[in-house]
PDB file of C-alpha atoms in Angstrom:
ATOM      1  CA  UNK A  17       6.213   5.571  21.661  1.00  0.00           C
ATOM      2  CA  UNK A  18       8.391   3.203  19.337  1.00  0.00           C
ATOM      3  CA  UNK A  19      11.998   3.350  18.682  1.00  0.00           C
ATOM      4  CA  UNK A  20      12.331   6.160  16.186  1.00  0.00           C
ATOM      5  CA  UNK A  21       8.928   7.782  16.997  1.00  0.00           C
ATOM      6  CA  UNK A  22      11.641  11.332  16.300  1.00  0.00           C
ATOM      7  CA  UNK A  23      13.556  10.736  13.473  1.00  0.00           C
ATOM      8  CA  UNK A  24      11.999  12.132  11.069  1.00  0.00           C
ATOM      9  CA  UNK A  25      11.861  15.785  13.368  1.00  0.00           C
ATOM     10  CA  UNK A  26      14.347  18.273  12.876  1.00  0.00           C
ATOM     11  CA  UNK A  27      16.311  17.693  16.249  1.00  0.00           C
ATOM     12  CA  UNK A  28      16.466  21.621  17.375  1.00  0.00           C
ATOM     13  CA  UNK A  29      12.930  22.325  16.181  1.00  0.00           C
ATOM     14  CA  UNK A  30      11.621  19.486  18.055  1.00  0.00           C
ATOM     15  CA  UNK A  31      13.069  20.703  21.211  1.00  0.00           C
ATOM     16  CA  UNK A  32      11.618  23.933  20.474  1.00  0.00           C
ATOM     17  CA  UNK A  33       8.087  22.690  20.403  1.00  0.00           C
ATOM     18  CA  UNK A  34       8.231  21.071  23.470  1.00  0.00           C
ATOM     19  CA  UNK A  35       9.562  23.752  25.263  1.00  0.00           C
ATOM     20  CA  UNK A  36       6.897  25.748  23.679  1.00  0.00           C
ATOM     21  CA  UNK A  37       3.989  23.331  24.691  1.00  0.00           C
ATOM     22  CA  UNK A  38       5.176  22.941  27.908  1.00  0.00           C
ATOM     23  CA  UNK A  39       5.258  26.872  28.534  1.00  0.00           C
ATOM     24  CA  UNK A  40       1.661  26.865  27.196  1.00  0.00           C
ATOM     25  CA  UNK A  41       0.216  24.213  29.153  1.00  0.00           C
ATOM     26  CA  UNK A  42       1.972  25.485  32.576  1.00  0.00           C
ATOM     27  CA  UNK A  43       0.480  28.723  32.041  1.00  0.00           C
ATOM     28  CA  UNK A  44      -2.929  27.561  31.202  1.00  0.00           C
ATOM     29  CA  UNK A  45      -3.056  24.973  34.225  1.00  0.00           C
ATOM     30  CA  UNK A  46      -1.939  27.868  36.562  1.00  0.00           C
ATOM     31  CA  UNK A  47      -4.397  30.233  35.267  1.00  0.00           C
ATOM     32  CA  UNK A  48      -7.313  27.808  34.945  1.00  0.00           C
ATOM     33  CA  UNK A  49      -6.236  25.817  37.625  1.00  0.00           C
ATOM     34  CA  UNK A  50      -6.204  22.857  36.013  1.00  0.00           C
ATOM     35  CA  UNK A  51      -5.422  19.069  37.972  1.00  0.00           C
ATOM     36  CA  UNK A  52      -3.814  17.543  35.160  1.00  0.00           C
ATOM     37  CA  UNK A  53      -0.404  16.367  34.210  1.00  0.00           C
ATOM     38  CA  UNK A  54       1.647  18.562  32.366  1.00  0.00           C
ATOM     39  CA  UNK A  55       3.632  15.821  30.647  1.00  0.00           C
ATOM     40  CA  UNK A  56       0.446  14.262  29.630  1.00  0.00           C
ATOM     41  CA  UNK A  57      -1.073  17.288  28.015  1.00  0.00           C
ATOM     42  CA  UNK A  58       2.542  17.681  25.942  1.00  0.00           C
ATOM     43  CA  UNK A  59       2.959  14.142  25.205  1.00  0.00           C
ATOM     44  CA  UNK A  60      -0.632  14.226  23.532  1.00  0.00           C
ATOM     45  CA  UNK A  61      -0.187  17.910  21.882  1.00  0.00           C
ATOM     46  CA  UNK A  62       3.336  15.938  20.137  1.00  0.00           C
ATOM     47  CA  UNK A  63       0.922  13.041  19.373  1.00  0.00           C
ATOM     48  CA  UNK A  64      -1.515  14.980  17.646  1.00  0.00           C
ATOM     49  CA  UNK A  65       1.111  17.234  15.669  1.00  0.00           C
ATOM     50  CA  UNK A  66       3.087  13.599  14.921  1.00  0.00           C
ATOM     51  CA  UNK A  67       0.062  11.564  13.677  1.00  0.00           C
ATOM     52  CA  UNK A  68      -2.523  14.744  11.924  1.00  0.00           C
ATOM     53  CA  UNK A  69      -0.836  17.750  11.392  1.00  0.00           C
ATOM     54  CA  UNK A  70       2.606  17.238  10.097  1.00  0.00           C
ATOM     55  CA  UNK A  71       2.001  17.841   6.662  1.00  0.00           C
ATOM     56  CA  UNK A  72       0.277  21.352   7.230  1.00  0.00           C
ATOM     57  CA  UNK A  73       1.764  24.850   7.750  1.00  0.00           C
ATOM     58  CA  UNK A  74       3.698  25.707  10.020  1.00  0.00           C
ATOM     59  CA  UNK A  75       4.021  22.219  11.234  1.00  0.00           C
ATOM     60  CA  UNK A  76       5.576  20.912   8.467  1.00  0.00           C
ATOM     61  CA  UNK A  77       8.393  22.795   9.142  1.00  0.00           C
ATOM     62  CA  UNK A  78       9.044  20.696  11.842  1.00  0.00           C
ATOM     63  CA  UNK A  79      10.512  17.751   9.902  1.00  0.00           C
ATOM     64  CA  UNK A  80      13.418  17.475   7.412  1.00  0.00           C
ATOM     65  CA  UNK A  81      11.432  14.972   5.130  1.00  0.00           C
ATOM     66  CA  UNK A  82       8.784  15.845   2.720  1.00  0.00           C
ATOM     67  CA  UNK A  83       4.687  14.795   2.061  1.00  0.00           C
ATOM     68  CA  UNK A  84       5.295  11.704  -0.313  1.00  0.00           C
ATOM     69  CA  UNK A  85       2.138  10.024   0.665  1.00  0.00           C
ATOM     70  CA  UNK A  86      -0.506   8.827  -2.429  1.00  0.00           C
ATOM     71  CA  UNK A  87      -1.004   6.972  -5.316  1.00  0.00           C
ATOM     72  CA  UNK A  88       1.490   6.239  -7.619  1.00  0.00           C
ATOM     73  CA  UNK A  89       1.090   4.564 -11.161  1.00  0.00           C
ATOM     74  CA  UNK A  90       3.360   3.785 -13.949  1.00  0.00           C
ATOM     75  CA  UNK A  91       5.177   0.497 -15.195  1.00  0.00           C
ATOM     76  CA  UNK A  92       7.728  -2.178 -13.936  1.00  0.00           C
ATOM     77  CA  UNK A  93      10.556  -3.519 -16.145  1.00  0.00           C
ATOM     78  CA  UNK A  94      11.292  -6.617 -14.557  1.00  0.00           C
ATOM     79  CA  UNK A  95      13.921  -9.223 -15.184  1.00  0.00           C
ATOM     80  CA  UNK A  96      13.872 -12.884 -14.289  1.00  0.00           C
ATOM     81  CA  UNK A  97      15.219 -16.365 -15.413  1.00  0.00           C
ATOM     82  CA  UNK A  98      13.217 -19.524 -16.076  1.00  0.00           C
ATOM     83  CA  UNK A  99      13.515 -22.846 -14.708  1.00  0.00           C
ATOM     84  CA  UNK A 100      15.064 -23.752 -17.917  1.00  0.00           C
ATOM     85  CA  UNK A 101      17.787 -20.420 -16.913  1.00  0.00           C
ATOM     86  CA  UNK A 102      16.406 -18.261 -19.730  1.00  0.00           C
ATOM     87  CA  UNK A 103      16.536 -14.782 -19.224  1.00  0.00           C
ATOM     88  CA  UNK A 104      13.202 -13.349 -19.189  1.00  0.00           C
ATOM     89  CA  UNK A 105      12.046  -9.410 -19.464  1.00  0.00           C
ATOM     90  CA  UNK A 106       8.931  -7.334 -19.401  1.00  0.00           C
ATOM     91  CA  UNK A 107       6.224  -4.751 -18.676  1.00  0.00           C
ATOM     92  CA  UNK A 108       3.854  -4.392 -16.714  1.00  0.00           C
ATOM     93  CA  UNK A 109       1.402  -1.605 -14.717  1.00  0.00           C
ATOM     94  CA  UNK A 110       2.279  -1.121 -11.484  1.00  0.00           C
ATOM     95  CA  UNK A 111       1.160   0.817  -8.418  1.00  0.00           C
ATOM     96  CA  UNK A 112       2.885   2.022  -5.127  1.00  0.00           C
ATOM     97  CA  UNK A 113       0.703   3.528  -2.252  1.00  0.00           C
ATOM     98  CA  UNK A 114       2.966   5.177   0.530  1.00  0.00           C
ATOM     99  CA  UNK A 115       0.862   6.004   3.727  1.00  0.00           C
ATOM    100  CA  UNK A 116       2.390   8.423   6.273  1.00  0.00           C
ATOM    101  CA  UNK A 117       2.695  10.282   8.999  1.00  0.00           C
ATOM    102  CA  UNK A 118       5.127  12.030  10.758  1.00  0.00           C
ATOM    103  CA  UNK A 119       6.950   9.576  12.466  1.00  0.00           C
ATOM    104  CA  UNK A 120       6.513   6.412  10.007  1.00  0.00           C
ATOM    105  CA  UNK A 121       6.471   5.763   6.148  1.00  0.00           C
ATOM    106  CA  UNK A 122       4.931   2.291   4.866  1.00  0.00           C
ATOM    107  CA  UNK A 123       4.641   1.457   0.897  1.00  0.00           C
ATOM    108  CA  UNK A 124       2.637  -1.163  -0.241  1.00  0.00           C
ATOM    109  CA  UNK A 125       2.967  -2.151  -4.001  1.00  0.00           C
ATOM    110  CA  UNK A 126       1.481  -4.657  -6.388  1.00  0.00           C
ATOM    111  CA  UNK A 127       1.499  -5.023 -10.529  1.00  0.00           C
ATOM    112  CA  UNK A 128      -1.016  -5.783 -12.670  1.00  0.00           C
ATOM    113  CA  UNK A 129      -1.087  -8.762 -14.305  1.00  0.00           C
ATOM    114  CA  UNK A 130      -0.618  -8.877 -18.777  1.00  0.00           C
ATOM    115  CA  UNK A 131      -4.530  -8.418 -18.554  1.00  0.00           C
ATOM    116  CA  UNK A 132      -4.442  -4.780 -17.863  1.00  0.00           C
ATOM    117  CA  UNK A 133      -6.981  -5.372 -14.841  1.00  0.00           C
ATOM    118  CA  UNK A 134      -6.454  -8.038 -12.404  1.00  0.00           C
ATOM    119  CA  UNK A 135      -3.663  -7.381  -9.321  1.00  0.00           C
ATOM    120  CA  UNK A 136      -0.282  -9.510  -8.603  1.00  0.00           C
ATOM    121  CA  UNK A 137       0.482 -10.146  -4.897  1.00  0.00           C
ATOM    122  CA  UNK A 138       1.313  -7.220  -2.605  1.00  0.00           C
ATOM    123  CA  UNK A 139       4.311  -6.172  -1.204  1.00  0.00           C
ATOM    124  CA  UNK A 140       4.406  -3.946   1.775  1.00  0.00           C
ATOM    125  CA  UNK A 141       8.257  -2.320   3.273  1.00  0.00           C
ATOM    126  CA  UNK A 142       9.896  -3.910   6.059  1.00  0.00           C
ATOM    127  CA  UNK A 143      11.714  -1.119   7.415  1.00  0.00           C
ATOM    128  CA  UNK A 144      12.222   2.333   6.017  1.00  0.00           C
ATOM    129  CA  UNK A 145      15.380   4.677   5.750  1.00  0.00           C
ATOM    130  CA  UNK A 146      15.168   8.016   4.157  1.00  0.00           C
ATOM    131  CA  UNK A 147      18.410  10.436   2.889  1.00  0.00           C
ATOM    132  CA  UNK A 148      18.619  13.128   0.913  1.00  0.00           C
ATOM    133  CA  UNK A 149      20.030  12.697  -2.899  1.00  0.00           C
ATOM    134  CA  UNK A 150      23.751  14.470  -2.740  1.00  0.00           C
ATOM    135  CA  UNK A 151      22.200  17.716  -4.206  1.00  0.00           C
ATOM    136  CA  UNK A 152      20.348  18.171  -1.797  1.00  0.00           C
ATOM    137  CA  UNK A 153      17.018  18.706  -3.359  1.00  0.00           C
ATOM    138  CA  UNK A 154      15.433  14.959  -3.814  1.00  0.00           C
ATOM    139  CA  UNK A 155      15.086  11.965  -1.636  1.00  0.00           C
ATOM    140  CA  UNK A 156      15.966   8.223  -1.403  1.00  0.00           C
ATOM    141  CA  UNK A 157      13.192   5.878   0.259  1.00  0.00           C
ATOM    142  CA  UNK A 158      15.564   2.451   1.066  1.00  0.00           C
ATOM    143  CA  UNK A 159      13.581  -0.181   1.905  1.00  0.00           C
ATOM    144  CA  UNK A 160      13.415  -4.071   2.200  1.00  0.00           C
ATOM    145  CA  UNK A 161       9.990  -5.834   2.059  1.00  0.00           C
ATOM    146  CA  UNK A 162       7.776  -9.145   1.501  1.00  0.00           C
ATOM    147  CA  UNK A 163       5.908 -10.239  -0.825  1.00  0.00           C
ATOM    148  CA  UNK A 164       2.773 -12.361  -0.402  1.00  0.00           C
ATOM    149  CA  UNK A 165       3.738 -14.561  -3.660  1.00  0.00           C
ATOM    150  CA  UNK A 166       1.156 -15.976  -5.376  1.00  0.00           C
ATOM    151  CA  UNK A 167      -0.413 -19.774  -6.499  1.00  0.00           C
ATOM    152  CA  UNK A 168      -1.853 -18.506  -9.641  1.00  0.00           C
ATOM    153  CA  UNK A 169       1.479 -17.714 -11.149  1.00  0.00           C
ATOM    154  CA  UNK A 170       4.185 -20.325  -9.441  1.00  0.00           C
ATOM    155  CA  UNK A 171       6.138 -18.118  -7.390  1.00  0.00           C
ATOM    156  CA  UNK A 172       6.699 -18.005  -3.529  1.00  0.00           C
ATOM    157  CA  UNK A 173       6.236 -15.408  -0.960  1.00  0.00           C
ATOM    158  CA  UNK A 174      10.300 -13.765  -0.498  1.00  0.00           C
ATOM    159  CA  UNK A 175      11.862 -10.952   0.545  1.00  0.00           C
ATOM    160  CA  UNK A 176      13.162  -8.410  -1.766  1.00  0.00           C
ATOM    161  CA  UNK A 177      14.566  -4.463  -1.509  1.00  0.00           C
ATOM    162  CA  UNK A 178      14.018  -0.952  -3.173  1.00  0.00           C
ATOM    163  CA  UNK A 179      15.723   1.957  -3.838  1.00  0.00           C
ATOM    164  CA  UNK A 180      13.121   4.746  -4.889  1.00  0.00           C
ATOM    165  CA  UNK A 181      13.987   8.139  -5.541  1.00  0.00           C
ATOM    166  CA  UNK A 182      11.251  10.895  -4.880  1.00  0.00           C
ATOM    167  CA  UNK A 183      11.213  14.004  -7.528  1.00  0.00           C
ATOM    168  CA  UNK A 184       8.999  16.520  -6.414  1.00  0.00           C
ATOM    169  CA  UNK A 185       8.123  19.369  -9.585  1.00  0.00           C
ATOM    170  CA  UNK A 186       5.975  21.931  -8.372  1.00  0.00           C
ATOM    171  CA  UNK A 187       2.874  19.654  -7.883  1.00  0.00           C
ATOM    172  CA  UNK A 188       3.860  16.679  -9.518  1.00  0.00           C
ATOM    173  CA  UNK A 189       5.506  14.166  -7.672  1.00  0.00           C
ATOM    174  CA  UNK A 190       7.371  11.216  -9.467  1.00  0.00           C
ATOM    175  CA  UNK A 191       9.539   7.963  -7.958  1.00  0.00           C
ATOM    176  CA  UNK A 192      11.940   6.604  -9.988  1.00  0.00           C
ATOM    177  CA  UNK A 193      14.465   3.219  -9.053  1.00  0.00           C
ATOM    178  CA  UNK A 194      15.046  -0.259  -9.049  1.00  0.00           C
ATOM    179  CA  UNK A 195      14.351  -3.024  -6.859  1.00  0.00           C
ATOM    180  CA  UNK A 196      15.732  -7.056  -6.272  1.00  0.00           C
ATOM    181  CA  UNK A 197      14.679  -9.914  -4.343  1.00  0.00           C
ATOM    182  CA  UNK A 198      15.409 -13.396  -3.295  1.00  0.00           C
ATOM    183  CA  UNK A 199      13.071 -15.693  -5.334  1.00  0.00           C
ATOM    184  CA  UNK A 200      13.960 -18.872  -5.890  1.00  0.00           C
ATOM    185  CA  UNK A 201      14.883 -20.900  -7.816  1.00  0.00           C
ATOM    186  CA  UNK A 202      16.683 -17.537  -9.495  1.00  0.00           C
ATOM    187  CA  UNK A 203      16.747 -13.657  -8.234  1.00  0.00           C
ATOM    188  CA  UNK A 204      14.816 -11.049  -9.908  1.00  0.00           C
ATOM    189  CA  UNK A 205      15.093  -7.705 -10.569  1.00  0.00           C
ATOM    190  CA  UNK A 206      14.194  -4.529 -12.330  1.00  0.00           C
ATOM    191  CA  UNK A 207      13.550  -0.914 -12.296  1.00  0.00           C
ATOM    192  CA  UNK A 208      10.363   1.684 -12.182  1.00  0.00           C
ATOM    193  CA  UNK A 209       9.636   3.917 -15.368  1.00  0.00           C
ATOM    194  CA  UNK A 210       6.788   6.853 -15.342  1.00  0.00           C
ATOM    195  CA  UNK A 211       5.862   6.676 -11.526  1.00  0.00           C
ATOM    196  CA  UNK A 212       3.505   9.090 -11.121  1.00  0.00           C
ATOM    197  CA  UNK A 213       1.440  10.096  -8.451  1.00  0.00           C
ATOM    198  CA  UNK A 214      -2.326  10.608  -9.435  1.00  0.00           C
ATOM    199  CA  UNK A 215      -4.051  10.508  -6.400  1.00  0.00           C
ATOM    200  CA  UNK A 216      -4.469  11.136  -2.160  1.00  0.00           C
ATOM    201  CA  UNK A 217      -6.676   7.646  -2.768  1.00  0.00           C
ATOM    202  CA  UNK A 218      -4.762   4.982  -0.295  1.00  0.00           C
ATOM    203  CA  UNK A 219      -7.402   2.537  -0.905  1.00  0.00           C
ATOM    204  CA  UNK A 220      -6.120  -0.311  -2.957  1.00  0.00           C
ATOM    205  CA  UNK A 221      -7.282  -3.749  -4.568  1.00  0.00           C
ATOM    206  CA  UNK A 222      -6.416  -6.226  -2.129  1.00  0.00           C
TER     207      UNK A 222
END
């Protein structure tokens, strides 16, 4: 298992459950007389519960972190300056798709170009550190990652970070932030407006 396979468990629940399987599996080995290893049988119970079934009851209340996994659309107001050092600004659609499980988030994100249709490169998180907002009732996703760049429109792949907060009304869910990055020859930056999720649909167009 990797590094932080955990972290996203709530520490005395997690010890819980594998107390719990453990108890189960001994008894059923014992009374089935069954040749296998115990620590197998729990290690793949916590697999299954980590990878399929942390976002379902009473699983779910396993972790401390919440189902933010989907399609989101809304816009990007971005910020850049030209070669000439012009401050430039705009709109533009733009998507995130977070896939998840229970022991890893990833977010890959492009925008659509002024045509309304065709995609921008895509970015996808390097990293991922979750917190609570100070009230307790939202959460931050913190995140660097790269982008691919792109040929068409004169920019190089680079490395850039996001600060996403995750609303959560009832059914809707919303993301709100900002992000900046390390382009050359000048940094960009900007924020999200009207992120909205629409969708379980983690296909995207690239």
């Amino acid at each position: 298992m990797e590094k932080d396979y955990f972290k996203y468990y709530k520490p005395s629940y997690l010890i819980v459950l594998i107390i719990a399987f453990f108890v189960v599996v001994y008894l059923a080995k014992e009374y089935w007389v069954l040749s296998v290893s115990i620590l197998s049988l729990v290690s793949f119970l916590i697999l299954i519960v980590t990878e399929y079934l942390w976002r379902y009851p009473p699983f779910k209340y396993l972790f401390w972190i919440d189902d933010f996994s989907g399609r989101y659309e809304g816009k990007i107001v971005y910020q850049y300056k030209d070669n000439k050092g012009n401050t430039k600004t705009g709109k533009l659609d733009h998507v995130k798709i977070i896939s998840q499980k229970g022991s890893k988030i990833s977010v890959s994100s492009f925008t659509k170009k002024t045509d309304g249709v065709s995609a921008s490169s895509l970015s996808v998180n390097k990293g991922m550190y979750v917190e609570k907002t100070d009230d307790d009732k939202h959460y931050n996703l913190i995140y660097n990652y790269l982008n691919d760049g792109s040929k068409d429109q004169g920019f190089p792949p680079h490395y850039g970070t996001e600060i996403i907060k995750f609303i959560k009304k009832g059914n809707t869910k919303i993301l709100s932030g900002g992000y900046y990055t390390d382009r050359t020859p000048f940094q960009t930056r900007g924020n999200f407006e009207d992120l909205k999720w629409v969708s379980n649909d983690l296909e995207h167009e690239f």
